[in-house]
PDB file of C-alpha atoms in Angstrom:
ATOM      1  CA  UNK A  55      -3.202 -41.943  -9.486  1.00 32.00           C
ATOM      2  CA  UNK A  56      -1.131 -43.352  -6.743  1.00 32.00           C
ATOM      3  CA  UNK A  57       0.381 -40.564  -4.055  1.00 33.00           C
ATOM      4  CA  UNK A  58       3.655 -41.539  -2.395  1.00 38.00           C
ATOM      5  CA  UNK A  59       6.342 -40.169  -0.118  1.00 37.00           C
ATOM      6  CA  UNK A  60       9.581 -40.116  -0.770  1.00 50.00           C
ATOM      7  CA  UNK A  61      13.118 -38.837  -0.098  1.00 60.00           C
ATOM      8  CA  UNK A  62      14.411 -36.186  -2.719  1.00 64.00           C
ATOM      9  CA  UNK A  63      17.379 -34.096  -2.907  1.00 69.00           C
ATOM     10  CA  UNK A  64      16.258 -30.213  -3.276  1.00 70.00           C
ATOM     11  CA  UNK A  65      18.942 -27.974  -4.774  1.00 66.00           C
ATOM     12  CA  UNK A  66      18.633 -24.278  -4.168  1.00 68.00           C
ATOM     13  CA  UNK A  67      18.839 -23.524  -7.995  1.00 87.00           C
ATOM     14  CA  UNK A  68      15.807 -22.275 -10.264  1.00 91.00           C
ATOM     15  CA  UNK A  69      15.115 -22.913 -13.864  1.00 93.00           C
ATOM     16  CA  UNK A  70      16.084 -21.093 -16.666  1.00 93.00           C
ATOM     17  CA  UNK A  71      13.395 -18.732 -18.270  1.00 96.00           C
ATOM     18  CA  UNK A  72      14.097 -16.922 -21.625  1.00 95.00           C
ATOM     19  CA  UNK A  73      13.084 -13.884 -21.317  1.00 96.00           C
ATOM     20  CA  UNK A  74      13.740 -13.891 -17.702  1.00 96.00           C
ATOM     21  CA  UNK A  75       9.859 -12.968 -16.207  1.00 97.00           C
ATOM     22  CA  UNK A  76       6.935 -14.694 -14.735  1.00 98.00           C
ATOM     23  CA  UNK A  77       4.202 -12.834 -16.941  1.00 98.00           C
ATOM     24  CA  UNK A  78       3.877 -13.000 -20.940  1.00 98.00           C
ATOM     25  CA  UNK A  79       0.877 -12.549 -23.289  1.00 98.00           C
ATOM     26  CA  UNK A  80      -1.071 -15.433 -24.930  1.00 97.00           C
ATOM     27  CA  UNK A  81       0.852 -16.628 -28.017  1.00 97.00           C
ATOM     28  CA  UNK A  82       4.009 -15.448 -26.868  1.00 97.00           C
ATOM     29  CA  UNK A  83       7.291 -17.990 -26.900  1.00 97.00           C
ATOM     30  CA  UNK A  84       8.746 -19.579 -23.466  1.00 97.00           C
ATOM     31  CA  UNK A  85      11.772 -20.943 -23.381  1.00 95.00           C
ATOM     32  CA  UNK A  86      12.157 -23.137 -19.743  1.00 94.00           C
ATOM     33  CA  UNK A  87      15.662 -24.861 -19.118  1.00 92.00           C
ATOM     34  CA  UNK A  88      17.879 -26.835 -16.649  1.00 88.00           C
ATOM     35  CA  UNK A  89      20.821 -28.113 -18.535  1.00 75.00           C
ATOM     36  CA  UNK A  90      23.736 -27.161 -16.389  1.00 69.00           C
ATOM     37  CA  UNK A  91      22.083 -26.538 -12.833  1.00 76.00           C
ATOM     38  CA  UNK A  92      24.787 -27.465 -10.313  1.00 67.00           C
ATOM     39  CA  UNK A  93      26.601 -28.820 -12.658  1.00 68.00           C
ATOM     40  CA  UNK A  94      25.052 -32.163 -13.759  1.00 70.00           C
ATOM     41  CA  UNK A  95      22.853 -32.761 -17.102  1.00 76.00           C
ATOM     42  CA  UNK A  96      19.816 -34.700 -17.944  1.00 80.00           C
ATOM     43  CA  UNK A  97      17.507 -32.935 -16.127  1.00 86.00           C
ATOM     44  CA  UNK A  98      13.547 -33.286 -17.347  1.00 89.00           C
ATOM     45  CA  UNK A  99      11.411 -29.683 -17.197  1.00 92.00           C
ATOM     46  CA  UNK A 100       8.506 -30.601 -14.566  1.00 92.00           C
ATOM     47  CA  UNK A 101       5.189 -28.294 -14.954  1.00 94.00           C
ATOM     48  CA  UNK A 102       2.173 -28.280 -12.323  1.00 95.00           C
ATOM     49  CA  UNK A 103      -0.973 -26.664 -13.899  1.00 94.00           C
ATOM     50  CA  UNK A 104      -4.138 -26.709 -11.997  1.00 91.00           C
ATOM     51  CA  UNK A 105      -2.878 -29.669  -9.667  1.00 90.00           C
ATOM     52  CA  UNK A 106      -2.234 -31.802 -13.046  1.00 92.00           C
ATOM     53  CA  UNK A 107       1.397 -32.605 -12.711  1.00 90.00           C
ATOM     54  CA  UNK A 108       3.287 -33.843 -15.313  1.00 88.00           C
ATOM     55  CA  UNK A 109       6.586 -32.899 -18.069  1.00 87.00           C
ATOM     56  CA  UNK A 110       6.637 -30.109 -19.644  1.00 86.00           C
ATOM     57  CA  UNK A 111       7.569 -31.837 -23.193  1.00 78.00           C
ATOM     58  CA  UNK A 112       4.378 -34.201 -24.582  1.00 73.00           C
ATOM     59  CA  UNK A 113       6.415 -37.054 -24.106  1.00 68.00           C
ATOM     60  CA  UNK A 114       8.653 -38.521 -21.042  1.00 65.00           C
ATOM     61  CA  UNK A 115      11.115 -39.974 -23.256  1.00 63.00           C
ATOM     62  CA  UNK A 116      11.731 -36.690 -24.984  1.00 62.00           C
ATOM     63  CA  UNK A 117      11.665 -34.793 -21.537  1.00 65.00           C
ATOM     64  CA  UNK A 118      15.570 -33.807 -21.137  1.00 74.00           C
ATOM     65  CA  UNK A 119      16.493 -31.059 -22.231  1.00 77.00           C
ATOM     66  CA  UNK A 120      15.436 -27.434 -22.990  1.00 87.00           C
ATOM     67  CA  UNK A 121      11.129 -27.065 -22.740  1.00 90.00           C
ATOM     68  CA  UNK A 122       9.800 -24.906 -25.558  1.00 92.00           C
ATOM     69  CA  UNK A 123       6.739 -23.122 -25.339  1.00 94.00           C
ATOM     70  CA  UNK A 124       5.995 -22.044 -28.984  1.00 94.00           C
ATOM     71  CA  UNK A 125       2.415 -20.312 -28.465  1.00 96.00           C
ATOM     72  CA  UNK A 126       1.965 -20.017 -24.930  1.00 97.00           C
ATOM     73  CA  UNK A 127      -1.436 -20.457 -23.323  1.00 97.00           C
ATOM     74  CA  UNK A 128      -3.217 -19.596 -19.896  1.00 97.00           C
ATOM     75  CA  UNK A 129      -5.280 -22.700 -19.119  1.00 95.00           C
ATOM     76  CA  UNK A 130      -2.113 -25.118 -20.240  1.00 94.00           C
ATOM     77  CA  UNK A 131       0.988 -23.422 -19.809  1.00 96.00           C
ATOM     78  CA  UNK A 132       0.212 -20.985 -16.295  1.00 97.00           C
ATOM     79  CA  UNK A 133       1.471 -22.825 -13.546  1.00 97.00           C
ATOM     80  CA  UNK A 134       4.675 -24.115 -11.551  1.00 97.00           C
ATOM     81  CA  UNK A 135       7.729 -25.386 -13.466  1.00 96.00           C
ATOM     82  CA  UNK A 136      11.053 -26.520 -11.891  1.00 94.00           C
ATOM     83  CA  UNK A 137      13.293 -29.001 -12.800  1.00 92.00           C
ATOM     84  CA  UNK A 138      13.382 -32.881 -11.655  1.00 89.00           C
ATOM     85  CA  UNK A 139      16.173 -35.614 -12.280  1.00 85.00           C
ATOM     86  CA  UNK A 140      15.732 -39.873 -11.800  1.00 77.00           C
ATOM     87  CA  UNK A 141      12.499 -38.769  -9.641  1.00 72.00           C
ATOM     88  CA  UNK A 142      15.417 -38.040  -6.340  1.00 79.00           C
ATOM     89  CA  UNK A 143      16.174 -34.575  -7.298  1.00 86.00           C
ATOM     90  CA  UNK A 144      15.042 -31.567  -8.303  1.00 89.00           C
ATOM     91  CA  UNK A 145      14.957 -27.802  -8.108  1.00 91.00           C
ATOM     92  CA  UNK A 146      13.250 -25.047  -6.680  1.00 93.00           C
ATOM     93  CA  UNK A 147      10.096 -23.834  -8.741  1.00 94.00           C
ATOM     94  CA  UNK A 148       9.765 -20.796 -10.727  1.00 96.00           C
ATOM     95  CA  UNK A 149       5.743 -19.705 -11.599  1.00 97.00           C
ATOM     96  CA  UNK A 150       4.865 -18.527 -14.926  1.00 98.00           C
ATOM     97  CA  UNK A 151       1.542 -16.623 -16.085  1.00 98.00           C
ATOM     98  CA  UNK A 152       0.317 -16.568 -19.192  1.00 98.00           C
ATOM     99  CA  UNK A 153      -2.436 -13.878 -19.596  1.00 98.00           C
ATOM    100  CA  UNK A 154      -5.104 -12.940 -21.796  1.00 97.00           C
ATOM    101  CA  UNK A 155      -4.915  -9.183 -20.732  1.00 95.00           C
ATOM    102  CA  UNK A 156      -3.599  -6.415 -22.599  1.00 96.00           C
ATOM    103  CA  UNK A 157      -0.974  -5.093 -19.541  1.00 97.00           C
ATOM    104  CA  UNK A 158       2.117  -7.499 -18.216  1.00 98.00           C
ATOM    105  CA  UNK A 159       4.311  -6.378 -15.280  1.00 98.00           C
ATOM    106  CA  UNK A 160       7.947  -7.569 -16.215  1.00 97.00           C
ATOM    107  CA  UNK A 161       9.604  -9.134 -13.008  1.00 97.00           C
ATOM    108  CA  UNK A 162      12.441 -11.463 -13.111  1.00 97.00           C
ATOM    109  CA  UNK A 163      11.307 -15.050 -12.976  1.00 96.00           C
ATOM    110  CA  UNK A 164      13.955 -16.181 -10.595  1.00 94.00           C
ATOM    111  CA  UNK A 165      14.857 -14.685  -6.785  1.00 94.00           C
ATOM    112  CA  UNK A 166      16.813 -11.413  -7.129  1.00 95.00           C
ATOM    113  CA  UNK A 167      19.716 -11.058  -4.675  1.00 94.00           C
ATOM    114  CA  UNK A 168      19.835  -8.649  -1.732  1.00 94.00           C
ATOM    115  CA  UNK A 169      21.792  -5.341  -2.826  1.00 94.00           C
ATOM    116  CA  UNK A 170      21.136  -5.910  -6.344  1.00 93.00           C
ATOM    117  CA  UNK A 171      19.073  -2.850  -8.788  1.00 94.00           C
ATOM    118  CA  UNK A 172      15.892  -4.315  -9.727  1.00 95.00           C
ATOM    119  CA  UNK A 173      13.783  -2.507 -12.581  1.00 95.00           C
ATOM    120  CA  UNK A 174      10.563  -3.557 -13.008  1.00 96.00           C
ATOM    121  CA  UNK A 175       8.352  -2.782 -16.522  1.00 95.00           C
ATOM    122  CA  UNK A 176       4.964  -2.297 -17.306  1.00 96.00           C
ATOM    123  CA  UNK A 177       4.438  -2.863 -20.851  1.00 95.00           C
ATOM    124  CA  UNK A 178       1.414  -3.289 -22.960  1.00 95.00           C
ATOM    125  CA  UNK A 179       0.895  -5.559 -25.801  1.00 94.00           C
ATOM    126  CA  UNK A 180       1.434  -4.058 -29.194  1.00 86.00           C
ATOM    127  CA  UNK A 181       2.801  -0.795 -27.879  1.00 79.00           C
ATOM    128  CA  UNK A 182       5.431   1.256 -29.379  1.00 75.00           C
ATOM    129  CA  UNK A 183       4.714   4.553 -27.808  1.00 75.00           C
ATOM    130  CA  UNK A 184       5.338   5.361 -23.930  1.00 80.00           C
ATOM    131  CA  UNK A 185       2.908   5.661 -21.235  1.00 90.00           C
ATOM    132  CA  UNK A 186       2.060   6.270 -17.861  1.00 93.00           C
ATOM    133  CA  UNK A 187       1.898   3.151 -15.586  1.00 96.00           C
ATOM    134  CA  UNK A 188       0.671   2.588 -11.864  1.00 97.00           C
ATOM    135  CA  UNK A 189       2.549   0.086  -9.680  1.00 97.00           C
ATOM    136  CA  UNK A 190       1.260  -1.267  -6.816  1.00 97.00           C
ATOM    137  CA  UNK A 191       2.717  -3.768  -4.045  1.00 97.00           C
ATOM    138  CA  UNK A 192       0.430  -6.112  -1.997  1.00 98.00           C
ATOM    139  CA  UNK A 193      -2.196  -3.960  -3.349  1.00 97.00           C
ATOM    140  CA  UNK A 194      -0.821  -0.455  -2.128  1.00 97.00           C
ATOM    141  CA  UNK A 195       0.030   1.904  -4.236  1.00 97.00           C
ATOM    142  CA  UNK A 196       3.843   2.536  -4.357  1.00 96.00           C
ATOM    143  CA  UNK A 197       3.864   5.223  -7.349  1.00 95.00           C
ATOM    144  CA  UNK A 198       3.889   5.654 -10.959  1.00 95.00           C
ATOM    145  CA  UNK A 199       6.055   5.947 -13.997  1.00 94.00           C
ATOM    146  CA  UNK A 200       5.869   7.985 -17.670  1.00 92.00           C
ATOM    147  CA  UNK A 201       8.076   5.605 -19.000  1.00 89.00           C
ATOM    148  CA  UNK A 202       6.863   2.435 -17.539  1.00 90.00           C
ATOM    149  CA  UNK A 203       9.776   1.504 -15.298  1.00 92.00           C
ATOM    150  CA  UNK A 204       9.948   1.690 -11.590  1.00 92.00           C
ATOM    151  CA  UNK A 205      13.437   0.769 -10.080  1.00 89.00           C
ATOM    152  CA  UNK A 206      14.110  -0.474  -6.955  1.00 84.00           C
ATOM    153  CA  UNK A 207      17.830  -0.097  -6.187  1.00 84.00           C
ATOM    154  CA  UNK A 208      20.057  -1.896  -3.524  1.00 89.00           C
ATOM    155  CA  UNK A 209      16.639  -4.300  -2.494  1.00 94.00           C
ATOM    156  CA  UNK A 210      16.173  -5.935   0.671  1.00 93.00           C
ATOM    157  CA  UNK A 211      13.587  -8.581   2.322  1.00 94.00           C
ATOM    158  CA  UNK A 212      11.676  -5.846   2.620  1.00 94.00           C
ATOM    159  CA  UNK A 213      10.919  -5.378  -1.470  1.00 95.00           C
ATOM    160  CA  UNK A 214       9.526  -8.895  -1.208  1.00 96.00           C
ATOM    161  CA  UNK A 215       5.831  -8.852  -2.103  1.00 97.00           C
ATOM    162  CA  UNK A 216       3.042  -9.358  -4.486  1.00 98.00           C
ATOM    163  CA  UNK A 217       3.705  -6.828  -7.697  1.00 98.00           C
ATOM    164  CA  UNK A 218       1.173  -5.404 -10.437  1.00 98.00           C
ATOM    165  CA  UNK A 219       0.773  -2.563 -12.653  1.00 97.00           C
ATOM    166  CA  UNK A 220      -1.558  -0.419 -14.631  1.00 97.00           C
ATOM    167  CA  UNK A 221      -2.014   1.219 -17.629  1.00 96.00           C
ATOM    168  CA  UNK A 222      -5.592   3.898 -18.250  1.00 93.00           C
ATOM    169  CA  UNK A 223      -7.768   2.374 -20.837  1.00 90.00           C
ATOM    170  CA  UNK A 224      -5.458  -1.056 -21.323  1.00 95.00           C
ATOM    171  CA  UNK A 225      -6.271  -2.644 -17.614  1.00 96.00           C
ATOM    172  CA  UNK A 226      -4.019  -3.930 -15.263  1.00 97.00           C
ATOM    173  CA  UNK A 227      -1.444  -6.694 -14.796  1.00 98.00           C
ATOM    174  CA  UNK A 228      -1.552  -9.926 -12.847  1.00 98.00           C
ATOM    175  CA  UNK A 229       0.320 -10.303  -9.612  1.00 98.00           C
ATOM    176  CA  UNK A 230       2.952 -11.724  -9.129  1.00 98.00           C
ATOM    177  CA  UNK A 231       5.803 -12.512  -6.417  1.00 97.00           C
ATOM    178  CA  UNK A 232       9.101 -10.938  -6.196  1.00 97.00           C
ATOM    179  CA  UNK A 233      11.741 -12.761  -4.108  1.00 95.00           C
ATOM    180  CA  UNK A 234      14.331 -11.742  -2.457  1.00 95.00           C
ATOM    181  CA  UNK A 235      17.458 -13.895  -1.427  1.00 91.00           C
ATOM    182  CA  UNK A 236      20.357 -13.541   0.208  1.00 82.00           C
ATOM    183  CA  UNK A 237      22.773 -15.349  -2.417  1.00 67.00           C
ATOM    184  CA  UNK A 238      22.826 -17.659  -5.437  1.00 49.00           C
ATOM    185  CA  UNK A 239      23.911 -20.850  -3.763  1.00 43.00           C
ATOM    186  CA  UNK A 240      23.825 -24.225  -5.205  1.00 37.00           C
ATOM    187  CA  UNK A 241      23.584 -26.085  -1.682  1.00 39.00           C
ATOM    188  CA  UNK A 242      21.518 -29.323  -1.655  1.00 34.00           C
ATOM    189  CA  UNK A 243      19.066 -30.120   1.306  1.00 33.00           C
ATOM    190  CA  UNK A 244      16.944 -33.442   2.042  1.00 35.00           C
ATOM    191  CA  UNK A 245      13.499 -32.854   1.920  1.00 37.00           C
ATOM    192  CA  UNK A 246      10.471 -34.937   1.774  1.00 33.00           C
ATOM    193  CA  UNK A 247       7.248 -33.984  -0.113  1.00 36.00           C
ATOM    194  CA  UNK A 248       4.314 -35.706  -1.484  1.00 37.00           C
ATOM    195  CA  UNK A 249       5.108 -37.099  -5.031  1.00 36.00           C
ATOM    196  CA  UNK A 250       2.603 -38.083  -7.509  1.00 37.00           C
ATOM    197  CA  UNK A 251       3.341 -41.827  -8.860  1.00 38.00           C
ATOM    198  CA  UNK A 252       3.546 -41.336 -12.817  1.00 42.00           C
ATOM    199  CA  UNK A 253       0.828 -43.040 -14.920  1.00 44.00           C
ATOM    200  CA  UNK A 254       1.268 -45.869 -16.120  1.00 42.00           C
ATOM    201  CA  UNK A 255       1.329 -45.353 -20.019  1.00 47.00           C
ATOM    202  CA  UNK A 256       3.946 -43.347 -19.479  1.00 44.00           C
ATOM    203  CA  UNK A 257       7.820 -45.036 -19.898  1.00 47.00           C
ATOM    204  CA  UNK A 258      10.714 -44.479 -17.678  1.00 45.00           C
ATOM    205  CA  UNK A 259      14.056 -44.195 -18.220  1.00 42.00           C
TER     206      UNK A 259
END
């Protein structure tokens, strides 16, 4: 494949993820969506997996619209996803992990805003009863919970780090990256970036 450079517009919105985290268990259903982001439709659901770029629905004609992740899977579905219209615009990028483990740390899938009560959840497959979970930030401890919540009220820049938890004799979570921002603004920018050319047996619009 062909690498290029163009001009594309990059709006400050994220993708839709239902349920609204970056971690989830193998098997488990992923719903990834950009109908509606500042206001236009028709967007297509990009993924990045392993430096293979490419839509998130099998086919490029059926790309618009909602991406649905039935049985979710760690070698095909962890990655990048953001949303991309005509090849000129697109999103920001939300990162998803799909994991074989038994433990999954529950943090919101898009930026959080500054000033906003963030709680955060350990929770491990196939559960029903509580238990006692360590958190950690950028590998530090930061404390632990009976019922598998921490909360971080009123966060700042400062909360912004690399998150995990862990549970005794179920293992520990992945990391992954909680932003912080200072609003929800749908302002555009022009930025350029490397763009892979799409293969050729694939059809336009």
């Amino acid at each position: 494949m062909e690498v290029r450079v163009a001009d594309i517009k990059v709006y400050s919105g994220f993708p839709e993820v239902v349920p609204n985290r970056q971690q989830f268990f193998e098997l488990e259903s992923i719903t990834i969506s950009c109908e509606g982001l500042s206001g236009l439709t028709g967007w297509r659901v990009m993924k990045k997996i392993n430096g293979d770029l490419r839509t998130c629905a099998p086919t490029w004609d059926r790309a618009t619209g909602p991406c649905n992740i039935i049985n979710a899977y760690p070698k095909t579905d962890s990655g990048e996803y953001w949303c991309e219209m005509g090849r000129t615009q697109r999103s920001n990028s939300v990162n998803i992990t799909v994991t074989e483990s038994h433990v999954i740390l529950e943090i919101p899938a898009q930026p959080v805003t500054q000033g906003e009560n963030v709680t955060l959840h350990c929770r491990k497959k196939d559960a029903n009863s509580n238990y006692t979970a360590k958190f950690y930030k950028n590998g530090v401890s930061i404390g632990s919970s009976s019922s598998g919540n921490i909360m971080a009220p009123t966060v700042s820049k400062s909360d912004e780090g690399l998150y995990k938890c862990s549970i005794a004799d179920a293992g520990e979570s992945p990391e992954s990256w909680l932003t912080v921002s200072e609003d929800h603004a749908l302002e555009s920018v022009q930025e350029t970036y490397a763009m892979v050319r799409k293969p050729s047996n694939v059809k336009g619009n």
